PDB file of C-alpha atoms in Angstrom:
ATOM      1  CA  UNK L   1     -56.789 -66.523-270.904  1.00 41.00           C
ATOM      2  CA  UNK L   2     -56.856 -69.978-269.521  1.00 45.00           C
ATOM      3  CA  UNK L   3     -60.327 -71.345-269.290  1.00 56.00           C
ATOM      4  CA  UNK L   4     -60.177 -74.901-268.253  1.00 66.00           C
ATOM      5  CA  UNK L   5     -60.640 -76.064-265.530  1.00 74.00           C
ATOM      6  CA  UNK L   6     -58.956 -80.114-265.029  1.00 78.00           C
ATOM      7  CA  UNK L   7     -59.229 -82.333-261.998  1.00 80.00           C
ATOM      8  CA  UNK L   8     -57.570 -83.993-260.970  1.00 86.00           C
ATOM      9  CA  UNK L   9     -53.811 -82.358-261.155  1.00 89.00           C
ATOM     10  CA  UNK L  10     -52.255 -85.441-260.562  1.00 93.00           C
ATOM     11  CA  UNK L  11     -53.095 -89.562-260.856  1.00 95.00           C
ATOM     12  CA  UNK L  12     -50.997 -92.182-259.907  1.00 96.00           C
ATOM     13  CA  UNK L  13     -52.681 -95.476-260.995  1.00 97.00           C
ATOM     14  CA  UNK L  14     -51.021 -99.269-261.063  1.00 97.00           C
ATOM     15  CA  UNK L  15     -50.944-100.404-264.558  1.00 97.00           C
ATOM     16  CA  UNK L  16     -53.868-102.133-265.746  1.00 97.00           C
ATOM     17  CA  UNK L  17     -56.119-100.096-264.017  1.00 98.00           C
ATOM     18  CA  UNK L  18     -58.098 -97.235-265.807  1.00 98.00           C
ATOM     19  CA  UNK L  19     -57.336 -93.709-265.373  1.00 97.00           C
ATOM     20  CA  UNK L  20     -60.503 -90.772-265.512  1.00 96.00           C
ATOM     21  CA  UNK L  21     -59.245 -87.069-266.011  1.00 96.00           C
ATOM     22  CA  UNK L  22     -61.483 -84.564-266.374  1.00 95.00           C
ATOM     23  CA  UNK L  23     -62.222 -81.147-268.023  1.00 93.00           C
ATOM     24  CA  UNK L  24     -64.353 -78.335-267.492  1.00 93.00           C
ATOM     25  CA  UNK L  25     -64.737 -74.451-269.622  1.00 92.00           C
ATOM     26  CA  UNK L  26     -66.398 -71.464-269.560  1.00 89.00           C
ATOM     27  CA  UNK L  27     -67.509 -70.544-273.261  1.00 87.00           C
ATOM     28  CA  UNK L  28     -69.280 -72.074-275.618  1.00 88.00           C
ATOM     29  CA  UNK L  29     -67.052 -74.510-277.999  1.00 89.00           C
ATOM     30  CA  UNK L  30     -66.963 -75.786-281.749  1.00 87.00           C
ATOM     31  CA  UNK L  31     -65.011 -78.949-280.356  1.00 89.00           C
ATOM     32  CA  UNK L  32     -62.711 -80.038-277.451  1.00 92.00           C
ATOM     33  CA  UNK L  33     -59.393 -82.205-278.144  1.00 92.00           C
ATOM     34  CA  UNK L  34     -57.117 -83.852-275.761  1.00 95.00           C
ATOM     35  CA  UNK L  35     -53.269 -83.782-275.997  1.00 94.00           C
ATOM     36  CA  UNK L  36     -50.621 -85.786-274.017  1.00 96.00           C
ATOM     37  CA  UNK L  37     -47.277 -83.952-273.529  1.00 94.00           C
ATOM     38  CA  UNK L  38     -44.378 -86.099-272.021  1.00 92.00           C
ATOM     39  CA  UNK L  39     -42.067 -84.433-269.830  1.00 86.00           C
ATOM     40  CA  UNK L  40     -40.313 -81.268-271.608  1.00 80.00           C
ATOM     41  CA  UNK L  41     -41.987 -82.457-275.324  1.00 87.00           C
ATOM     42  CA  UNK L  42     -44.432 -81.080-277.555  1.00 89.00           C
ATOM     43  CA  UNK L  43     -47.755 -82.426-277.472  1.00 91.00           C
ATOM     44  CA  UNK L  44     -49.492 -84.963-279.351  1.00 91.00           C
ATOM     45  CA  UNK L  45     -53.057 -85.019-280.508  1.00 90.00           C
ATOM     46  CA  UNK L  46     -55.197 -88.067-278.510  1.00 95.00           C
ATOM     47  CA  UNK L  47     -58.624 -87.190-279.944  1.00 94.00           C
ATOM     48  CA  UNK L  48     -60.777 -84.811-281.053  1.00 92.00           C
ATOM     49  CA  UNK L  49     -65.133 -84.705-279.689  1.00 94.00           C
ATOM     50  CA  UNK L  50     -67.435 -82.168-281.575  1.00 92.00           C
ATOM     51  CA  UNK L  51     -69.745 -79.888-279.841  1.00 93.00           C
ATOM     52  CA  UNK L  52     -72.458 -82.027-281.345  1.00 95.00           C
ATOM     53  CA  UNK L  53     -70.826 -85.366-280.284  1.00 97.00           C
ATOM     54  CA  UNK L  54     -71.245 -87.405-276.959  1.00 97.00           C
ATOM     55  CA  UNK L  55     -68.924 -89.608-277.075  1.00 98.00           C
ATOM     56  CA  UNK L  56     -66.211 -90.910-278.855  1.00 98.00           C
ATOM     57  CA  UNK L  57     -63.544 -93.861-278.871  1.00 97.00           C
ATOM     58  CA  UNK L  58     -59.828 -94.485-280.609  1.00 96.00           C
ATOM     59  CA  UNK L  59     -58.059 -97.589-278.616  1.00 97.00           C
ATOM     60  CA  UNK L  60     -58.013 -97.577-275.320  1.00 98.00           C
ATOM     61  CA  UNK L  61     -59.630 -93.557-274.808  1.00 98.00           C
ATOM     62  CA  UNK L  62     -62.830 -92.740-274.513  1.00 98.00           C
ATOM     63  CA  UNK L  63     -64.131 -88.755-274.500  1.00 98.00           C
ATOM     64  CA  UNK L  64     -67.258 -87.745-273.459  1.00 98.00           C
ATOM     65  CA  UNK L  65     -68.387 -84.418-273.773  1.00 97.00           C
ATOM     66  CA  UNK L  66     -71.397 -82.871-271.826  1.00 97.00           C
ATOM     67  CA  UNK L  67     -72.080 -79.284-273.355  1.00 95.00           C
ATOM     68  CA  UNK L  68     -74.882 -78.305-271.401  1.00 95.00           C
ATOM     69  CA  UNK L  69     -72.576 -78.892-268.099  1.00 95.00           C
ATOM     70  CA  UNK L  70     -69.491 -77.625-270.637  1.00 95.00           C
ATOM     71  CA  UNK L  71     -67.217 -80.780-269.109  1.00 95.00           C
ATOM     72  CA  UNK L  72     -65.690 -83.631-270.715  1.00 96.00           C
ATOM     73  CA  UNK L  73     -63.702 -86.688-269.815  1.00 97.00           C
ATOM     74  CA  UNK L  74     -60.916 -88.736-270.897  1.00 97.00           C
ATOM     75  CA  UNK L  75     -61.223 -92.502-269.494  1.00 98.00           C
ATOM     76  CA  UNK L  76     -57.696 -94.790-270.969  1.00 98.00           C
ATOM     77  CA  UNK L  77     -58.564 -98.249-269.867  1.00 98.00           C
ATOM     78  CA  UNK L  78     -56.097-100.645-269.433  1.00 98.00           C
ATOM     79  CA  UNK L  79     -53.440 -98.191-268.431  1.00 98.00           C
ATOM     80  CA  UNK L  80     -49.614 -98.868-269.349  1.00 97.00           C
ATOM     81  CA  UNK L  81     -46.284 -97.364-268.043  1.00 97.00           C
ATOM     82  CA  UNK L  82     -46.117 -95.190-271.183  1.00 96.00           C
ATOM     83  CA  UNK L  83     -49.277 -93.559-270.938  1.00 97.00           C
ATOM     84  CA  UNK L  84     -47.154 -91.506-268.063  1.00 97.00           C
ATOM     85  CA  UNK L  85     -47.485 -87.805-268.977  1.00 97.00           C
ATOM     86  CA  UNK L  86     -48.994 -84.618-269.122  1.00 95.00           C
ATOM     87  CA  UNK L  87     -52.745 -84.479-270.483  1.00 96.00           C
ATOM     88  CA  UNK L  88     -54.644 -81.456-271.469  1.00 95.00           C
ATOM     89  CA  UNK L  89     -57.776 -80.798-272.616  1.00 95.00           C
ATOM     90  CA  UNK L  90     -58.186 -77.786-275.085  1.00 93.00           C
ATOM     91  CA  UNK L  91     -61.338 -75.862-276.473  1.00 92.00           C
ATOM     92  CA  UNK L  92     -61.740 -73.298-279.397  1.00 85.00           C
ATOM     93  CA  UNK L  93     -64.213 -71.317-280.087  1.00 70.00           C
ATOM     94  CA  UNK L  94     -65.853 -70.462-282.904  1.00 63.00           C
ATOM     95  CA  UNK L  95     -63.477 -67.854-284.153  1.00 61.00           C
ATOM     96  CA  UNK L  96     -60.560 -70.598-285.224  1.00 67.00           C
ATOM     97  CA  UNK L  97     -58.089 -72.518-284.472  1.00 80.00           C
ATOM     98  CA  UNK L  98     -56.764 -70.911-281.438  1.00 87.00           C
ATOM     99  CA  UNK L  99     -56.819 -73.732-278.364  1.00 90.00           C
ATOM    100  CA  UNK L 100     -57.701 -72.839-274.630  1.00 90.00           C
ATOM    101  CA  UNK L 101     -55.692 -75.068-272.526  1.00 92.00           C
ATOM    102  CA  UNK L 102     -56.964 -76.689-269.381  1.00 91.00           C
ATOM    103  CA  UNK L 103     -54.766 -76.637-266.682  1.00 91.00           C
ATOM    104  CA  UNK L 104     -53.544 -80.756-266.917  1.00 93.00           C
ATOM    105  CA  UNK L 105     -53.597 -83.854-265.419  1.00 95.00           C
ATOM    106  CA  UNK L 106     -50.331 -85.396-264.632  1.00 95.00           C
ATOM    107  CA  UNK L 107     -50.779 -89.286-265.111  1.00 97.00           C
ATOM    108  CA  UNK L 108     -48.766 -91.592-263.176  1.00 97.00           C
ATOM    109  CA  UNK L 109     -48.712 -95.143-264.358  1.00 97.00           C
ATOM    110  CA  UNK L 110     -47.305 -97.174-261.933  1.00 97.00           C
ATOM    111  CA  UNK L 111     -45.731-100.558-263.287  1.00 93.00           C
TER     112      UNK L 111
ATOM    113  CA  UNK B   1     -43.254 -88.625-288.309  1.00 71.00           C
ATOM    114  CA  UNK B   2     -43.064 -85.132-287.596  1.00 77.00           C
ATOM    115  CA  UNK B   3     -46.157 -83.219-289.295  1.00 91.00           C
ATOM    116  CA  UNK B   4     -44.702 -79.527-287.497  1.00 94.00           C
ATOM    117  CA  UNK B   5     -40.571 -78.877-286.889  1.00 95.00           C
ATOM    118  CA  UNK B   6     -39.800 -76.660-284.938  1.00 96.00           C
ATOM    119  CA  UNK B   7     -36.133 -75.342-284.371  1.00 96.00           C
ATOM    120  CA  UNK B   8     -34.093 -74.963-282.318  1.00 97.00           C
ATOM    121  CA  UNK B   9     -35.146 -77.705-279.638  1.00 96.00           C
ATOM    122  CA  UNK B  10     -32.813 -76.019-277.107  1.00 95.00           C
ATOM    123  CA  UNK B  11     -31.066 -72.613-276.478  1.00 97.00           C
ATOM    124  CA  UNK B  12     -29.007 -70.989-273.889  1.00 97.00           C
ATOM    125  CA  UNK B  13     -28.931 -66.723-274.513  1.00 96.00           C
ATOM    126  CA  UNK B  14     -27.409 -64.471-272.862  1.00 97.00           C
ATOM    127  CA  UNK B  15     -29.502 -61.310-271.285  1.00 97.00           C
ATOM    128  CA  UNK B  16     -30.220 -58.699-274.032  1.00 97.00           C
ATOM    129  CA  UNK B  17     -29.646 -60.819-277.313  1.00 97.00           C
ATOM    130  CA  UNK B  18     -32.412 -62.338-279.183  1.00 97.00           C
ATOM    131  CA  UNK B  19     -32.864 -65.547-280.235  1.00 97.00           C
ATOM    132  CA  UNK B  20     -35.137 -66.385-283.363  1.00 98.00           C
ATOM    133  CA  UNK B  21     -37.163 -69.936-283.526  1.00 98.00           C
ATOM    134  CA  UNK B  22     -38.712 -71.815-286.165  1.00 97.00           C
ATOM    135  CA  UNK B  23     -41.760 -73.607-286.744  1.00 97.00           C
ATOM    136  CA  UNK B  24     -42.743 -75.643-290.116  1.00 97.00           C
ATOM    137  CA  UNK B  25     -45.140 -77.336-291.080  1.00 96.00           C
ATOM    138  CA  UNK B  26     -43.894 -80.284-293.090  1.00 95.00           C
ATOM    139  CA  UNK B  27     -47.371 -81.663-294.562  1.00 92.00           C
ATOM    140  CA  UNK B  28     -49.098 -79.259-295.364  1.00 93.00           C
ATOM    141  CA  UNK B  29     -49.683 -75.176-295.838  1.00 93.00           C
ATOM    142  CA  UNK B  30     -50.989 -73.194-293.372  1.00 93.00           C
ATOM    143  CA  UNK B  31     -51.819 -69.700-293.655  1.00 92.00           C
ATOM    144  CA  UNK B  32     -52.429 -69.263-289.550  1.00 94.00           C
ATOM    145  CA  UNK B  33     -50.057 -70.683-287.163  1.00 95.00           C
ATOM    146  CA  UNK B  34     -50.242 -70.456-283.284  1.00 96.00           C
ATOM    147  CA  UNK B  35     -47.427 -69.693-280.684  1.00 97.00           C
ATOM    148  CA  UNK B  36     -47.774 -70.949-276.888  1.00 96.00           C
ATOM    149  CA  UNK B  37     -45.339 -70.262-274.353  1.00 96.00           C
ATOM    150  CA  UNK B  38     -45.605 -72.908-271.316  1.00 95.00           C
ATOM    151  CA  UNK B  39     -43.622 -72.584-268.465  1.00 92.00           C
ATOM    152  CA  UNK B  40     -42.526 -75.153-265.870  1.00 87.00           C
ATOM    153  CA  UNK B  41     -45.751 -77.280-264.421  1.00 85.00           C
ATOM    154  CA  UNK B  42     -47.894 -75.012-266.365  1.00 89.00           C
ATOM    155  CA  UNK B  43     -50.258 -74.992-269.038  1.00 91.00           C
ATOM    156  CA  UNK B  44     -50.067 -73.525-272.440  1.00 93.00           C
ATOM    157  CA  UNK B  45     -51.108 -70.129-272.867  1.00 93.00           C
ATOM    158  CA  UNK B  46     -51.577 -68.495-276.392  1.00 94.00           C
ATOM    159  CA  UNK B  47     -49.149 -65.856-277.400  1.00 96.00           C
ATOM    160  CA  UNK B  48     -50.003 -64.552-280.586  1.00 95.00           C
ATOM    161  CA  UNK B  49     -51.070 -65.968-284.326  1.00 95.00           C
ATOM    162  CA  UNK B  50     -49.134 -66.023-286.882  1.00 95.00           C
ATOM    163  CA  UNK B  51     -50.432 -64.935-290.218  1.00 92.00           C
ATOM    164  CA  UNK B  52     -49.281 -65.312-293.505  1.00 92.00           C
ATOM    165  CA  UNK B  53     -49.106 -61.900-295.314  1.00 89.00           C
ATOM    166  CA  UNK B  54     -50.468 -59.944-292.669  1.00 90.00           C
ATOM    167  CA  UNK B  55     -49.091 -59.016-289.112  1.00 93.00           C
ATOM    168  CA  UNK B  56     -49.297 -61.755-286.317  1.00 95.00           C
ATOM    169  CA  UNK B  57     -52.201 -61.068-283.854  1.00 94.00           C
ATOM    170  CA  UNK B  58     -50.944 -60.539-280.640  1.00 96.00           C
ATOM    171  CA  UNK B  59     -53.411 -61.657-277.124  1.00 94.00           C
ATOM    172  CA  UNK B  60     -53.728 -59.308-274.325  1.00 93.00           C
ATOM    173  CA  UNK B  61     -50.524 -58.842-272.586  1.00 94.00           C
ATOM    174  CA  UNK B  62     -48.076 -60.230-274.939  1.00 96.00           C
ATOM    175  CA  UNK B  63     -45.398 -56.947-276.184  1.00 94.00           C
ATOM    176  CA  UNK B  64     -45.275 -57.885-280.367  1.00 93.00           C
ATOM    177  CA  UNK B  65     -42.229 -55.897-279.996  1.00 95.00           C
ATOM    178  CA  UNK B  66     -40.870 -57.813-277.824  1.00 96.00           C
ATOM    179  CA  UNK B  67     -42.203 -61.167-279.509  1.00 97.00           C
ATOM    180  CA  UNK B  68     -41.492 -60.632-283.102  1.00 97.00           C
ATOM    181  CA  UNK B  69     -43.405 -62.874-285.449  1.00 96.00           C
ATOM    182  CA  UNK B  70     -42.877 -62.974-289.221  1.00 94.00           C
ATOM    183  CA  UNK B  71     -44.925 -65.516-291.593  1.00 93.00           C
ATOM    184  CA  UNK B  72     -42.352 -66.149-293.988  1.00 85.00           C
ATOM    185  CA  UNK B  73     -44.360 -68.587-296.394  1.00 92.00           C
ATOM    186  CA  UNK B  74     -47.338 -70.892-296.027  1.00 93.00           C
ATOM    187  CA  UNK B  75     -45.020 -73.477-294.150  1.00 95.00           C
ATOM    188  CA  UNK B  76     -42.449 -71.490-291.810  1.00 96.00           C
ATOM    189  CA  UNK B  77     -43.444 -69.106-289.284  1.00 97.00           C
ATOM    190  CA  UNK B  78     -40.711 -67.531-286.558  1.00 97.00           C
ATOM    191  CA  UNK B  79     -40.666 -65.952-283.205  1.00 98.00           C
ATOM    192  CA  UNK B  80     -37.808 -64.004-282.041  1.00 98.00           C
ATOM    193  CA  UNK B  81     -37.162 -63.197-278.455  1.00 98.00           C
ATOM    194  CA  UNK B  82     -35.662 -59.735-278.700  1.00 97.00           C
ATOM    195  CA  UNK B  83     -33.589 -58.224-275.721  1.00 97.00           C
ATOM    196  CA  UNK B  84     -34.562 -61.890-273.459  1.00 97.00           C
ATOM    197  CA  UNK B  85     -34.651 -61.284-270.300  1.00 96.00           C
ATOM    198  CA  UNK B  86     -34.224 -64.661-267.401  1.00 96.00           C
ATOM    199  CA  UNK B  87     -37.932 -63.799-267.106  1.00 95.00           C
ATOM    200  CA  UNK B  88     -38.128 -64.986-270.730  1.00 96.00           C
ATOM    201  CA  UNK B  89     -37.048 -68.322-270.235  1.00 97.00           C
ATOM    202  CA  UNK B  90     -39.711 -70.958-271.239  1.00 96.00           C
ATOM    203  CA  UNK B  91     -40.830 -73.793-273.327  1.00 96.00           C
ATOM    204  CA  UNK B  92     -42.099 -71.935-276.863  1.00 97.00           C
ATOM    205  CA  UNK B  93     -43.883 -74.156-278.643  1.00 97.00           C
ATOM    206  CA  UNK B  94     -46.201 -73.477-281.504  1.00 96.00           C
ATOM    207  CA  UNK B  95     -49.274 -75.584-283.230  1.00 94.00           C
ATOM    208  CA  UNK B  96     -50.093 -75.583-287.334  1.00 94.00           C
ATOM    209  CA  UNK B  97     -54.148 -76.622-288.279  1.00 91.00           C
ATOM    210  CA  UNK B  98     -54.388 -78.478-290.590  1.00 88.00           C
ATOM    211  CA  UNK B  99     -58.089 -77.440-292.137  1.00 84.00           C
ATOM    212  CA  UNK B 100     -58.351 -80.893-294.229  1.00 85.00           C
ATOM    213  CA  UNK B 101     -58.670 -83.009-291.040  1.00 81.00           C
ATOM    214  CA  UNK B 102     -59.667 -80.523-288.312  1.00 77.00           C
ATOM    215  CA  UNK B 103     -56.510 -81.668-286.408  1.00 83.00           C
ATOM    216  CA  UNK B 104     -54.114 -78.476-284.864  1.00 88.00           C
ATOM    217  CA  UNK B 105     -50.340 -79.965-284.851  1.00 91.00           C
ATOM    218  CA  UNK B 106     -47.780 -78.999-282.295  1.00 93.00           C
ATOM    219  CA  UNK B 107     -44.303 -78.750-282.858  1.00 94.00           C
ATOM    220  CA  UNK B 108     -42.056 -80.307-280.453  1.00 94.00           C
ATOM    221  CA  UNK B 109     -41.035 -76.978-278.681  1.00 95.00           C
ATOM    222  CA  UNK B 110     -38.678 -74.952-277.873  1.00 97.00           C
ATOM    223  CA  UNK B 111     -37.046 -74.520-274.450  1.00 96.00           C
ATOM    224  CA  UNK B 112     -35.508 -71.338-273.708  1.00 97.00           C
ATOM    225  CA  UNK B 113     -33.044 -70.290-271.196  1.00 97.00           C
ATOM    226  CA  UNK B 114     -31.765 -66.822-270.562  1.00 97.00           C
ATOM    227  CA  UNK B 115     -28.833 -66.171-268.620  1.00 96.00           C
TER     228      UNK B 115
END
């Protein structure tokens, strides 16, 4: 079953400017990870926040994770063309490695 | 490069055949892998895991005789489509953890088109 919730569906930003997706879930998490999926590809791992993280950075991303609202963000500052895509936000549980999906933010990086 | 192939990247069927797909994990061994199916403006959902040595575990709703899964070694894991139906038509895609560095690979999918 789906459990994430992601706002908002879509963003179109000019570039340069800094683009803020969020994520919420439902069940309690070992750690939340981000993926980007361009149009029709696989995905590709951003970054990964433990439940007993806050924050996190790698480039231009930031995560933060808030686990007693069970929501997270991704911020990309400086936004390019190419960060157009598909971003996700996926939780698993304690019982492995299977992922939850949010339902996506489509980033549109206007140039 | 690629960590996880998967193959083929494309396929056209025909109604009742199957069609088989791969997914290996290049780096590493993995004795789980994961199957998603995704279709258009969607999100992934999880299918089923893949197991090596053991049957694949199949989530709620998802016919394992329908969606074959066989864990051939500890790097190649395949999903067949049997009888595909237009309603089968999809991006497949599936994802290998990798338990050194906590990171879950996907493969670069597999779209699906029954006709």
């Amino acid at each position: 079953s789906q459990q994430g919730e992601e706002d908002p569906q879509a963003l179109s930003i000019q570039e340069g400017e800094n683009a803020t997706m969020n994520c919420s879930y439902k069940t309690s998490i070992n750690n939340l990870q981000w993926y980007r999926q361009n149009s029709g590809r696989g995905l590709v791992h951003l970054i990964l926040i433990r439940s007993n993280e806050r924050e996190k950075h790698s480039g231009r991303l930031r995560v933060t994770l808030d686990t007693s609202k069970k929501s997270s963000s991704l911020l990309i500052t400086a936004s390019r063309a190419a960060d157009t895509a598909s971003y996700f936000c996926a939780t698993d549980a304690w019982d492995g490695n299977k992922l939850v999906f949010g339902a996506g933010t489509i980033l549109r990086v206007k140039s | 490069g690629a960590v996880v192939s998967q193959h083929p990247s494309w396929v056209i069927c025909k109604s009742g055949t199957s069609v088989k797909i791969e997914c290996r994990s290049l780096d590493f061994q993995a004795t789980t892998m994961f199957w998603y199916r995704q279709f258009p403006k969607q999100s992934l959902m999880l299918m089923a895991t893949s197991n090596e040595g053991s049957k694949a575990t199949y989530e709620q709703g998802v016919e394992k005789d329908k969606f074959l899964i066989n864990h051939a070694s500890l790097t190649l894991s395949t999903l067949t489509v049997t009888s595909a139906h237009p309603e089968d038509s999809s991006f497949y895609i599936c994802s290998v953890p990798n338990l050194r560095d906590d990171t879950i690979y996907f493969g670069e999918g597999s779209w699906l088109t029954v006709v």
